[in-house]
Amino acid sequence: MAARALPLLFLNLGGEMLFILDQRLRAQSIPGEKARKDEWTDVDRKRVMNDIISTMFNKKFMEELFKPQELYSKKALRTVYDRLAHASIMRLNQASMDKLYDLMTMAFKYQVLLCPRPRDLLLVTFNHLDAIKEFIRDAPGILNQVDETFRQLIDSYSSVSDGEFQLIRQTLLIFFQDMHIRVSIFLKDKVQNSNGRFVLPISGPVPWGTEVPGLIRVFNHRGVEVKRMTFTSGGNYVAPHREGSFELYGDRVLKLGTNMYSVSRPVETHMLGSSKNPASRAKENVISNPLAKEELNFLARLLGGLEVNKPGGSETGFRLNLFTTDEEEEHAALMRPEEFSYKVINIEATQEPGQRAELSRILGELEVAEPRPGSAGKGEDLLELMDGL
């Protein structure tokens, strides 16, 4: 597994989250002079976007994220995005948060699959950050945070070899391999089949630095070309005009990672039935692997840098619905399989005083209950990661 995949995964999924939230906030905004107290305005939208982006690009948060480390579980990452989405006055219920995460993951999975070269994953990330900068162009302080992350990406990945980028791409594909959620945008564009799997094109630009297929060269033992043969490739391939810019500013050329919601389009998702049996899912839902403590510590460090702006005084949080109607949202919540709930995480708490004290210090307000008598030093608490942080 690649130790440098996590920043690319987090930033690209975060970019997709911001694209979706911006589109839905714009769709539900009411002109300020006509809006009631409980309705969204464009001022509210900008505030939400600024708060989330400022939290997402927190300096300490980014420093922790860029440390070489393995990818962690889908649940741990999902919890971070849940925390991030609520870093403002906006509130999402469980069904809308589920839908948001589904859209984020499937969009980035498609981009990883279509990436011409493994190194172009960096261009996809730059496209996301370029678009994020447009959201906060009137907030120079937050803009500087995003530019600093840009520089971290350039410094961290400019010396990475093509082989390691290939390993990063494989790591990301492994992360997404069991996710086949149907998305209406992809279905209507015929880039996704009814079973949730993507359709990969056999035409278009070839990767930069490669040739259009159709020619075979034969060389002798001295390395001299002695023969040429042509063949039909079966696709309509073209050579790229130029390579995308890997600098702070420039034309990325590649369009993957740009905002596909900039034109109003439906963003419905359709959950597919899982072929996994309940026993295997239950096993997945419990963090019982040898890296459990390290994963929990990682999550706590990340969440520790996220300052959530909780509504204070008489101010109430605005609810955002990612469904067309409240009835659809309620129906989705009822139909959502229990195994998709991300509300709690099971952990095993060690009895050693030193380890327990350190874990409690890292988790802050999260409390690890003392083991019950006869439990052989193991607790069976459900830690509600979001409450109290």
mmCIF file of C-alpha atoms in Angstrom:
data_model
loop_
_atom_site.group_PDB
_atom_site.id
_atom_site.type_symbol
_atom_site.label_atom_id
_atom_site.label_comp_id
_atom_site.label_asym_id
_atom_site.label_seq_id
_atom_site.Cartn_x
_atom_site.Cartn_y
_atom_site.Cartn_z
ATOM 1 C CA MET A 1 0.000 0.000 0.000
ATOM 2 C CA ALA A 2 1.274 3.490 -0.847
ATOM 3 C CA ALA A 3 2.100 5.731 2.115
ATOM 4 C CA ARG A 4 1.422 8.898 0.088
ATOM 5 C CA ALA A 5 -2.110 8.196 -1.121
ATOM 6 C CA LEU A 6 -4.009 9.701 1.823
ATOM 7 C CA PRO A 7 -3.583 13.438 1.000
ATOM 8 C CA LEU A 8 -4.741 12.874 -2.582
ATOM 9 C CA LEU A 9 -7.733 10.832 -1.424
ATOM 10 C CA PHE A 10 -8.775 13.389 1.193
ATOM 11 C CA LEU A 11 -8.347 16.517 -0.953
ATOM 12 C CA ASN A 12 -10.136 15.105 -3.996
ATOM 13 C CA LEU A 13 -13.054 13.726 -1.995
ATOM 14 C CA GLY A 14 -13.222 17.040 -0.142
ATOM 15 C CA GLY A 15 -13.313 18.908 -3.450
ATOM 16 C CA GLU A 16 -16.217 16.792 -4.646
ATOM 17 C CA MET A 17 -18.030 17.413 -1.361
ATOM 18 C CA LEU A 18 -17.685 21.169 -1.828
ATOM 19 C CA PHE A 19 -18.928 20.963 -5.442
ATOM 20 C CA ILE A 20 -22.086 19.139 -4.322
ATOM 21 C CA LEU A 21 -22.768 21.389 -1.339
ATOM 22 C CA ASP A 22 -22.326 24.529 -3.434
ATOM 23 C CA GLN A 23 -24.753 23.234 -6.054
ATOM 24 C CA ARG A 24 -27.388 22.271 -3.487
ATOM 25 C CA LEU A 25 -26.999 25.490 -1.507
ATOM 26 C CA ARG A 26 -27.422 27.549 -4.674
ATOM 27 C CA ALA A 27 -30.505 25.525 -5.626
ATOM 28 C CA GLN A 28 -32.120 26.133 -2.225
ATOM 29 C CA SER A 29 -31.059 29.777 -1.748
ATOM 30 C CA ILE A 30 -33.676 32.503 -1.510
ATOM 31 C CA PRO A 31 -32.950 36.200 -2.256
ATOM 32 C CA GLY A 32 -31.976 37.878 1.029
ATOM 33 C CA GLU A 33 -34.827 40.381 1.080
ATOM 34 C CA LYS A 34 -37.410 37.621 0.555
ATOM 35 C CA ALA A 35 -35.982 34.915 2.782
ATOM 36 C CA ARG A 36 -37.510 33.919 6.075
ATOM 37 C CA LYS A 37 -35.291 33.373 9.089
ATOM 38 C CA ASP A 38 -35.139 29.617 8.485
ATOM 39 C CA GLU A 39 -34.367 29.849 4.743
ATOM 40 C CA TRP A 40 -31.015 29.881 2.977
ATOM 41 C CA THR A 41 -29.617 33.021 1.363
ATOM 42 C CA ASP A 42 -26.537 33.521 -0.771
ATOM 43 C CA VAL A 43 -24.825 35.102 2.229
ATOM 44 C CA ASP A 44 -25.456 31.872 4.172
ATOM 45 C CA ARG A 45 -24.060 29.832 1.273
ATOM 46 C CA LYS A 46 -20.829 31.830 1.212
ATOM 47 C CA ARG A 47 -20.510 31.565 4.972
ATOM 48 C CA VAL A 48 -20.937 27.796 4.866
ATOM 49 C CA MET A 49 -18.392 27.385 2.068
ATOM 50 C CA ASN A 50 -15.882 29.668 3.796
ATOM 51 C CA ASP A 51 -16.263 27.861 7.131
ATOM 52 C CA ILE A 52 -15.865 24.380 5.642
ATOM 53 C CA ILE A 53 -12.913 25.317 3.422
ATOM 54 C CA SER A 54 -11.172 27.126 6.266
ATOM 55 C CA THR A 55 -11.583 24.051 8.466
ATOM 56 C CA MET A 56 -10.564 21.649 5.722
ATOM 57 C CA PHE A 57 -7.304 23.502 5.054
ATOM 58 C CA ASN A 58 -6.426 24.111 8.691
ATOM 59 C CA LYS A 59 -2.616 24.213 8.956
ATOM 60 C CA LYS A 60 -2.298 21.620 11.740
ATOM 61 C CA PHE A 61 -4.799 19.407 9.984
ATOM 62 C CA MET A 62 -2.804 19.510 6.746
ATOM 63 C CA GLU A 63 0.475 18.845 8.540
ATOM 64 C CA GLU A 64 -0.996 15.702 10.072
ATOM 65 C CA LEU A 65 -2.536 14.644 6.770
ATOM 66 C CA PHE A 66 0.703 14.928 4.789
ATOM 67 C CA LYS A 67 2.684 12.644 7.094
ATOM 68 C CA PRO A 68 3.487 9.370 5.253
ATOM 69 C CA GLN A 69 0.925 6.808 6.424
ATOM 70 C CA GLU A 70 -1.268 4.030 5.140
ATOM 71 C CA LEU A 71 -4.888 4.559 4.172
ATOM 72 C CA TYR A 72 -7.329 3.927 6.986
ATOM 73 C CA SER A 73 -10.777 2.395 6.935
ATOM 74 C CA LYS A 74 -13.709 3.833 5.013
ATOM 75 C CA LYS A 75 -15.483 4.441 8.317
ATOM 76 C CA ALA A 76 -12.661 6.514 9.768
ATOM 77 C CA LEU A 77 -12.509 8.709 6.672
ATOM 78 C CA ARG A 78 -16.289 8.960 6.518
ATOM 79 C CA THR A 79 -16.304 10.232 10.116
ATOM 80 C CA VAL A 80 -13.816 12.969 9.201
ATOM 81 C CA TYR A 81 -16.050 14.147 6.330
ATOM 82 C CA ASP A 82 -19.100 14.040 8.582
ATOM 83 C CA ARG A 83 -17.233 16.298 10.978
ATOM 84 C CA LEU A 84 -16.084 18.528 8.140
ATOM 85 C CA ALA A 85 -19.540 18.936 6.589
ATOM 86 C CA HIS A 86 -20.833 20.213 9.938
ATOM 87 C CA ALA A 87 -18.018 22.744 10.469
ATOM 88 C CA SER A 88 -20.511 25.539 9.866
ATOM 89 C CA ILE A 89 -24.144 26.516 10.460
ATOM 90 C CA MET A 90 -25.254 23.833 7.980
ATOM 91 C CA ARG A 91 -26.744 20.596 9.287
ATOM 92 C CA LEU A 92 -27.287 17.357 7.358
ATOM 93 C CA ASN A 93 -29.272 14.434 8.649
ATOM 94 C CA GLN A 94 -27.985 10.877 8.260
ATOM 95 C CA ALA A 95 -29.693 10.158 4.919
ATOM 96 C CA SER A 96 -28.426 13.342 3.266
ATOM 97 C CA MET A 97 -24.913 12.768 4.641
ATOM 98 C CA ASP A 98 -24.983 9.223 3.271
ATOM 99 C CA LYS A 99 -26.022 10.514 -0.128
ATOM 100 C CA LEU A 100 -23.362 13.218 -0.071
ATOM 101 C CA TYR A 101 -20.634 10.676 0.689
ATOM 102 C CA ASP A 102 -21.917 8.321 -2.017
ATOM 103 C CA LEU A 103 -21.693 11.078 -4.630
ATOM 104 C CA MET A 104 -18.221 12.114 -3.480
ATOM 105 C CA THR A 105 -16.761 8.632 -3.610
ATOM 106 C CA MET A 106 -18.240 7.599 -6.947
ATOM 107 C CA ALA A 107 -17.154 10.823 -8.648
ATOM 108 C CA PHE A 108 -13.546 10.474 -7.527
ATOM 109 C CA LYS A 109 -13.520 6.741 -8.291
ATOM 110 C CA TYR A 110 -14.488 7.584 -11.880
ATOM 111 C CA GLN A 111 -11.700 10.160 -12.088
ATOM 112 C CA VAL A 112 -9.106 7.688 -10.816
ATOM 113 C CA LEU A 113 -10.253 5.103 -13.371
ATOM 114 C CA LEU A 114 -10.022 7.594 -16.249
ATOM 115 C CA CYS A 115 -6.706 9.166 -15.256
ATOM 116 C CA PRO A 116 -4.467 8.885 -18.376
ATOM 117 C CA ARG A 117 -1.239 8.510 -16.371
ATOM 118 C CA PRO A 118 -0.847 7.737 -12.663
ATOM 119 C CA ARG A 119 1.028 11.058 -12.294
ATOM 120 C CA ASP A 120 -2.031 12.875 -13.626
ATOM 121 C CA LEU A 121 -3.707 12.189 -10.270
ATOM 122 C CA LEU A 122 -1.855 15.316 -9.200
ATOM 123 C CA LEU A 123 -3.514 17.304 -12.003
ATOM 124 C CA VAL A 124 -6.923 16.014 -10.877
ATOM 125 C CA THR A 125 -6.121 17.249 -7.369
ATOM 126 C CA PHE A 126 -4.993 20.629 -8.737
ATOM 127 C CA ASN A 127 -8.281 20.948 -10.645
ATOM 128 C CA HIS A 128 -10.183 20.436 -7.406
ATOM 129 C CA LEU A 129 -8.074 23.016 -5.585
ATOM 130 C CA ASP A 130 -8.363 25.513 -8.464
ATOM 131 C CA ALA A 131 -12.159 25.253 -8.232
ATOM 132 C CA ILE A 132 -12.095 25.547 -4.434
ATOM 133 C CA LYS A 133 -10.124 28.787 -4.767
ATOM 134 C CA GLU A 134 -12.954 30.192 -6.870
ATOM 135 C CA PHE A 135 -15.366 29.589 -3.980
ATOM 136 C CA ILE A 136 -13.276 31.744 -1.622
ATOM 137 C CA ARG A 137 -11.812 34.353 -3.959
ATOM 138 C CA ASP A 138 -13.289 37.092 -1.729
ATOM 139 C CA ALA A 139 -11.637 35.665 1.411
ATOM 140 C CA PRO A 140 -7.865 36.253 1.085
ATOM 141 C CA GLY A 141 -7.038 34.612 4.407
ATOM 142 C CA ILE A 142 -8.664 31.312 3.430
ATOM 143 C CA LEU A 143 -7.199 31.628 -0.063
ATOM 144 C CA ASN A 144 -3.735 31.688 1.486
ATOM 145 C CA GLN A 145 -4.538 28.440 3.327
ATOM 146 C CA VAL A 146 -5.420 26.719 0.043
ATOM 147 C CA ASP A 147 -2.298 28.099 -1.671
ATOM 148 C CA GLU A 148 -0.172 26.749 1.171
ATOM 149 C CA THR A 149 -1.660 23.291 0.620
ATOM 150 C CA PHE A 150 -0.918 23.714 -3.107
ATOM 151 C CA ARG A 151 2.733 24.301 -2.232
ATOM 152 C CA GLN A 152 2.763 21.297 0.084
ATOM 153 C CA LEU A 153 1.455 19.122 -2.746
ATOM 154 C CA ILE A 154 4.103 20.403 -5.146
ATOM 155 C CA ASP A 155 6.898 19.929 -2.583
ATOM 156 C CA SER A 156 5.685 16.475 -1.518
ATOM 157 C CA TYR A 157 4.959 14.970 -4.931
ATOM 158 C CA SER A 158 7.354 16.658 -7.393
ATOM 159 C CA SER A 159 10.045 14.076 -6.645
ATOM 160 C CA VAL A 160 7.729 11.047 -6.553
ATOM 161 C CA SER A 161 8.577 8.518 -9.255
ATOM 162 C CA ASP A 162 6.159 7.235 -11.887
ATOM 163 C CA GLY A 163 6.320 3.829 -10.221
ATOM 164 C CA GLU A 164 5.168 5.232 -6.887
ATOM 165 C CA PHE A 165 2.363 7.156 -8.568
ATOM 166 C CA GLN A 166 1.261 3.854 -10.073
ATOM 167 C CA LEU A 167 1.264 2.349 -6.582
ATOM 168 C CA ILE A 168 -0.785 5.309 -5.312
ATOM 169 C CA ARG A 169 -3.317 4.785 -8.095
ATOM 170 C CA GLN A 170 -3.575 1.071 -7.312
ATOM 171 C CA THR A 171 -4.058 1.892 -3.626
ATOM 172 C CA LEU A 172 -6.936 4.242 -4.438
ATOM 173 C CA LEU A 173 -8.566 1.703 -6.755
ATOM 174 C CA ILE A 174 -8.363 -0.947 -4.032
ATOM 175 C CA PHE A 175 -10.051 1.507 -1.658
ATOM 176 C CA PHE A 176 -12.949 1.982 -4.122
ATOM 177 C CA GLN A 177 -13.167 -1.527 -5.584
ATOM 178 C CA ASP A 178 -16.308 -2.688 -3.720
ATOM 179 C CA MET A 179 -18.255 0.557 -4.207
ATOM 180 C CA HIS A 180 -20.769 0.344 -7.083
ATOM 181 C CA ILE A 181 -23.377 2.997 -6.347
ATOM 182 C CA ARG A 182 -25.441 4.198 -9.304
ATOM 183 C CA VAL A 183 -25.452 7.960 -9.838
ATOM 184 C CA SER A 184 -28.002 9.547 -12.168
ATOM 185 C CA ILE A 185 -25.481 11.904 -13.813
ATOM 186 C CA PHE A 186 -23.259 8.983 -14.798
ATOM 187 C CA LEU A 187 -26.198 6.828 -15.868
ATOM 188 C CA LYS A 188 -27.605 9.577 -18.114
ATOM 189 C CA ASP A 189 -24.197 10.226 -19.659
ATOM 190 C CA LYS A 190 -23.890 6.464 -20.234
ATOM 191 C CA VAL A 191 -20.566 6.246 -18.427
ATOM 192 C CA GLN A 192 -22.040 3.927 -15.794
ATOM 193 C CA ASN A 193 -23.944 0.673 -16.305
ATOM 194 C CA SER A 194 -27.110 -0.288 -14.465
ATOM 195 C CA ASN A 195 -25.014 -2.495 -12.153
ATOM 196 C CA GLY A 196 -23.039 0.538 -10.957
ATOM 197 C CA ARG A 197 -19.825 -0.273 -12.841
ATOM 198 C CA PHE A 198 -18.171 2.370 -14.988
ATOM 199 C CA VAL A 199 -17.755 2.233 -18.759
ATOM 200 C CA LEU A 200 -14.200 3.085 -19.761
ATOM 201 C CA PRO A 201 -13.704 4.752 -23.180
ATOM 202 C CA ILE A 202 -11.599 3.170 -25.926
ATOM 203 C CA SER A 203 -11.027 6.454 -27.750
ATOM 204 C CA GLY A 204 -9.702 9.931 -27.024
ATOM 205 C CA PRO A 205 -6.309 11.421 -26.111
ATOM 206 C CA VAL A 206 -3.536 9.007 -25.185
ATOM 207 C CA PRO A 207 -1.393 9.760 -22.103
ATOM 208 C CA TRP A 208 1.214 12.483 -22.489
ATOM 209 C CA GLY A 209 4.540 11.045 -23.653
ATOM 210 C CA THR A 210 2.980 8.079 -25.457
ATOM 211 C CA GLU A 211 2.131 7.494 -29.107
ATOM 212 C CA VAL A 212 -1.182 6.794 -30.761
ATOM 213 C CA PRO A 213 -1.456 2.975 -31.125
ATOM 214 C CA GLY A 214 -1.308 1.514 -34.617
ATOM 215 C CA LEU A 215 2.403 1.070 -35.352
ATOM 216 C CA ILE A 216 4.769 -1.829 -34.552
ATOM 217 C CA ARG A 217 8.525 -1.301 -34.872
ATOM 218 C CA VAL A 218 10.939 -4.243 -35.128
ATOM 219 C CA PHE A 219 14.589 -3.813 -34.084
ATOM 220 C CA ASN A 220 17.601 -6.069 -34.599
ATOM 221 C CA HIS A 221 20.110 -7.072 -31.939
ATOM 222 C CA ARG A 222 22.050 -3.842 -32.531
ATOM 223 C CA GLY A 223 18.993 -1.731 -31.741
ATOM 224 C CA VAL A 224 18.524 -0.650 -35.348
ATOM 225 C CA GLU A 225 14.970 -0.457 -36.648
ATOM 226 C CA VAL A 226 14.563 -2.937 -39.475
ATOM 227 C CA LYS A 227 10.841 -3.149 -40.049
ATOM 228 C CA ARG A 228 7.548 -1.358 -39.481
ATOM 229 C CA MET A 229 4.038 -2.764 -39.434
ATOM 230 C CA THR A 230 0.697 -1.084 -38.912
ATOM 231 C CA PHE A 231 -2.476 -2.440 -37.350
ATOM 232 C CA THR A 232 -5.983 -1.212 -36.593
ATOM 233 C CA SER A 233 -6.230 -0.141 -32.954
ATOM 234 C CA GLY A 234 -10.006 -0.358 -32.685
ATOM 235 C CA GLY A 235 -10.322 3.117 -31.191
ATOM 236 C CA ASN A 236 -10.165 6.707 -32.324
ATOM 237 C CA TYR A 237 -7.053 7.883 -30.465
ATOM 238 C CA VAL A 238 -5.368 11.279 -30.704
ATOM 239 C CA ALA A 239 -2.097 12.649 -29.346
ATOM 240 C CA PRO A 240 -2.394 15.287 -26.575
ATOM 241 C CA HIS A 241 -1.426 18.828 -27.602
ATOM 242 C CA ARG A 242 0.555 19.559 -24.442
ATOM 243 C CA GLU A 243 1.129 18.397 -20.894
ATOM 244 C CA GLY A 244 -0.898 19.920 -18.057
ATOM 245 C CA SER A 245 0.809 22.382 -15.730
ATOM 246 C CA PHE A 246 2.041 21.083 -12.380
ATOM 247 C CA GLU A 247 2.740 24.611 -11.108
ATOM 248 C CA LEU A 248 0.747 26.702 -8.641
ATOM 249 C CA TYR A 249 -0.962 28.492 -11.540
ATOM 250 C CA GLY A 250 -1.418 27.172 -15.059
ATOM 251 C CA ASP A 251 -3.550 25.255 -17.530
ATOM 252 C CA ARG A 252 -4.065 21.726 -16.225
ATOM 253 C CA VAL A 253 -5.303 20.594 -19.702
ATOM 254 C CA LEU A 254 -6.909 17.561 -18.054
ATOM 255 C CA LYS A 255 -10.587 18.148 -17.252
ATOM 256 C CA LEU A 256 -10.973 15.416 -14.636
ATOM 257 C CA GLY A 257 -11.601 16.967 -11.232
ATOM 258 C CA THR A 258 -13.395 20.058 -12.515
ATOM 259 C CA ASN A 259 -16.853 20.916 -11.203
ATOM 260 C CA MET A 260 -19.415 18.799 -13.056
ATOM 261 C CA TYR A 261 -22.220 20.484 -11.071
ATOM 262 C CA SER A 262 -21.454 23.978 -12.405
ATOM 263 C CA VAL A 263 -24.489 23.485 -14.666
ATOM 264 C CA SER A 264 -27.567 22.473 -12.705
ATOM 265 C CA ARG A 265 -27.971 18.704 -12.969
ATOM 266 C CA PRO A 266 -29.719 16.093 -10.812
ATOM 267 C CA VAL A 267 -27.497 14.295 -8.341
ATOM 268 C CA GLU A 268 -29.610 11.330 -7.282
ATOM 269 C CA THR A 269 -27.987 8.124 -6.122
ATOM 270 C CA HIS A 270 -29.416 4.637 -6.164
ATOM 271 C CA MET A 271 -28.089 2.098 -3.699
ATOM 272 C CA LEU A 272 -27.308 -1.343 -5.031
ATOM 273 C CA GLY A 273 -27.858 -4.561 -3.127
ATOM 274 C CA SER A 274 -24.714 -6.010 -1.611
ATOM 275 C CA SER A 275 -23.492 -9.503 -2.322
ATOM 276 C CA LYS A 276 -21.787 -9.695 1.069
ATOM 277 C CA ASN A 277 -23.423 -11.742 3.774
ATOM 278 C CA PRO A 278 -24.371 -10.133 7.126
ATOM 279 C CA ALA A 279 -21.574 -11.919 8.965
ATOM 280 C CA SER A 280 -18.875 -10.459 6.729
ATOM 281 C CA ARG A 281 -20.370 -6.982 7.028
ATOM 282 C CA ALA A 282 -20.545 -7.238 10.799
ATOM 283 C CA LYS A 283 -16.868 -8.168 10.811
ATOM 284 C CA GLU A 284 -16.055 -5.105 8.727
ATOM 285 C CA ASN A 285 -18.019 -2.803 11.016
ATOM 286 C CA VAL A 286 -15.918 -3.623 14.084
ATOM 287 C CA ILE A 287 -12.406 -2.214 14.295
ATOM 288 C CA SER A 288 -10.650 -5.317 15.525
ATOM 289 C CA ASN A 289 -7.516 -5.307 13.381
ATOM 290 C CA PRO A 290 -4.003 -4.876 14.828
ATOM 291 C CA LEU A 291 -3.960 -1.243 13.680
ATOM 292 C CA ALA A 292 -7.090 -0.340 15.654
ATOM 293 C CA LYS A 293 -5.338 1.875 18.195
ATOM 294 C CA GLU A 294 -3.206 3.577 15.534
ATOM 295 C CA GLU A 295 -6.294 4.240 13.424
ATOM 296 C CA LEU A 296 -8.186 5.678 16.386
ATOM 297 C CA ASN A 297 -5.223 7.876 17.286
ATOM 298 C CA PHE A 298 -4.969 9.053 13.685
ATOM 299 C CA LEU A 299 -8.645 9.935 13.606
ATOM 300 C CA ALA A 300 -8.415 11.753 16.926
ATOM 301 C CA ARG A 301 -5.444 13.803 15.710
ATOM 302 C CA LEU A 302 -7.304 14.772 12.572
ATOM 303 C CA LEU A 303 -10.507 15.647 14.393
ATOM 304 C CA GLY A 304 -8.550 17.547 17.006
ATOM 305 C CA GLY A 305 -7.660 20.141 14.383
ATOM 306 C CA LEU A 306 -11.230 20.637 13.246
ATOM 307 C CA GLU A 307 -12.932 23.463 15.087
ATOM 308 C CA VAL A 308 -16.651 23.133 14.484
ATOM 309 C CA ASN A 309 -18.579 26.371 14.550
ATOM 310 C CA LYS A 310 -21.590 25.320 16.581
ATOM 311 C CA PRO A 311 -24.534 27.706 16.484
ATOM 312 C CA GLY A 312 -24.485 29.787 19.638
ATOM 313 C CA GLY A 313 -27.121 31.758 21.479
ATOM 314 C CA SER A 314 -30.352 32.068 19.564
ATOM 315 C CA GLU A 315 -28.757 31.119 16.248
ATOM 316 C CA THR A 316 -29.922 27.796 14.860
ATOM 317 C CA GLY A 317 -28.241 25.618 12.275
ATOM 318 C CA PHE A 318 -29.668 25.580 8.766
ATOM 319 C CA ARG A 319 -30.668 22.156 7.491
ATOM 320 C CA LEU A 320 -29.616 21.170 3.977
ATOM 321 C CA ASN A 321 -31.563 18.446 2.195
ATOM 322 C CA LEU A 322 -29.788 16.641 -0.639
ATOM 323 C CA PHE A 323 -33.061 15.074 -1.737
ATOM 324 C CA THR A 324 -35.839 16.716 -3.745
ATOM 325 C CA THR A 325 -38.322 16.617 -0.864
ATOM 326 C CA ASP A 326 -38.302 15.932 2.870
ATOM 327 C CA GLU A 327 -40.395 12.821 2.215
ATOM 328 C CA GLU A 328 -37.693 11.381 -0.049
ATOM 329 C CA GLU A 329 -35.068 12.075 2.599
ATOM 330 C CA GLU A 330 -37.139 10.371 5.290
ATOM 331 C CA HIS A 331 -37.768 7.374 3.034
ATOM 332 C CA ALA A 332 -34.036 7.067 2.292
ATOM 333 C CA ALA A 333 -33.263 7.129 6.000
ATOM 334 C CA LEU A 334 -35.741 4.306 6.638
ATOM 335 C CA MET A 335 -34.465 2.222 3.731
ATOM 336 C CA ARG A 336 -30.774 2.697 4.528
ATOM 337 C CA PRO A 337 -29.300 -0.666 5.631
ATOM 338 C CA GLU A 338 -28.186 -0.695 9.239
ATOM 339 C CA GLU A 339 -24.660 -1.697 8.279
ATOM 340 C CA PHE A 340 -24.211 1.652 6.517
ATOM 341 C CA SER A 341 -24.608 3.588 9.772
ATOM 342 C CA TYR A 342 -21.478 5.515 10.685
ATOM 343 C CA LYS A 343 -22.642 6.882 14.001
ATOM 344 C CA VAL A 344 -20.470 4.794 16.307
ATOM 345 C CA ILE A 345 -17.263 2.785 16.262
ATOM 346 C CA ASN A 346 -16.504 -0.291 18.362
ATOM 347 C CA ILE A 347 -13.062 -0.317 19.947
ATOM 348 C CA GLU A 348 -11.190 -2.500 22.390
ATOM 349 C CA ALA A 349 -9.759 -0.410 25.237
ATOM 350 C CA THR A 350 -6.621 -1.780 26.885
ATOM 351 C CA GLN A 351 -6.416 -1.922 30.662
ATOM 352 C CA GLU A 352 -2.833 -0.648 30.967
ATOM 353 C CA PRO A 353 -3.075 2.723 32.834
ATOM 354 C CA GLY A 354 -0.439 4.408 30.683
ATOM 355 C CA GLN A 355 -2.072 3.446 27.415
ATOM 356 C CA ARG A 356 -5.547 4.368 28.660
ATOM 357 C CA ALA A 357 -4.365 7.756 29.900
ATOM 358 C CA GLU A 358 -2.685 8.518 26.567
ATOM 359 C CA LEU A 359 -5.749 7.442 24.607
ATOM 360 C CA SER A 360 -8.023 9.549 26.812
ATOM 361 C CA ARG A 361 -5.725 12.542 26.381
ATOM 362 C CA ILE A 362 -5.832 12.219 22.589
ATOM 363 C CA LEU A 363 -9.579 11.775 22.445
ATOM 364 C CA GLY A 364 -10.218 14.786 24.667
ATOM 365 C CA GLU A 365 -13.831 14.767 25.738
ATOM 366 C CA LEU A 366 -14.482 11.226 24.518
ATOM 367 C CA GLU A 367 -14.598 8.900 27.518
ATOM 368 C CA VAL A 368 -13.431 5.275 27.536
ATOM 369 C CA ALA A 369 -15.441 3.402 30.129
ATOM 370 C CA GLU A 370 -13.620 1.230 32.650
ATOM 371 C CA PRO A 371 -13.736 -2.522 31.915
ATOM 372 C CA ARG A 372 -16.419 -4.408 33.786
ATOM 373 C CA PRO A 373 -15.374 -7.031 36.319
ATOM 374 C CA GLY A 374 -14.614 -10.303 34.621
ATOM 375 C CA SER A 375 -14.153 -8.760 31.203
ATOM 376 C CA ALA A 376 -10.459 -9.685 31.048
ATOM 377 C CA GLY A 377 -9.478 -6.064 30.614
ATOM 378 C CA LYS A 378 -11.618 -5.362 27.572
ATOM 379 C CA GLY A 379 -14.383 -2.774 27.360
ATOM 380 C CA GLU A 380 -17.296 -2.946 24.942
ATOM 381 C CA ASP A 381 -18.119 0.743 24.774
ATOM 382 C CA LEU A 382 -19.559 2.440 21.739
ATOM 383 C CA LEU A 383 -17.598 5.669 21.359
ATOM 384 C CA GLU A 384 -19.682 8.352 19.725
ATOM 385 C CA LEU A 385 -16.903 10.104 17.888
ATOM 386 C CA MET A 386 -18.839 13.155 16.908
ATOM 387 C CA ASP A 387 -20.443 13.973 20.259
ATOM 388 C CA GLY A 388 -18.349 16.145 22.506
ATOM 389 C CA LEU A 389 -15.493 16.725 20.068
#
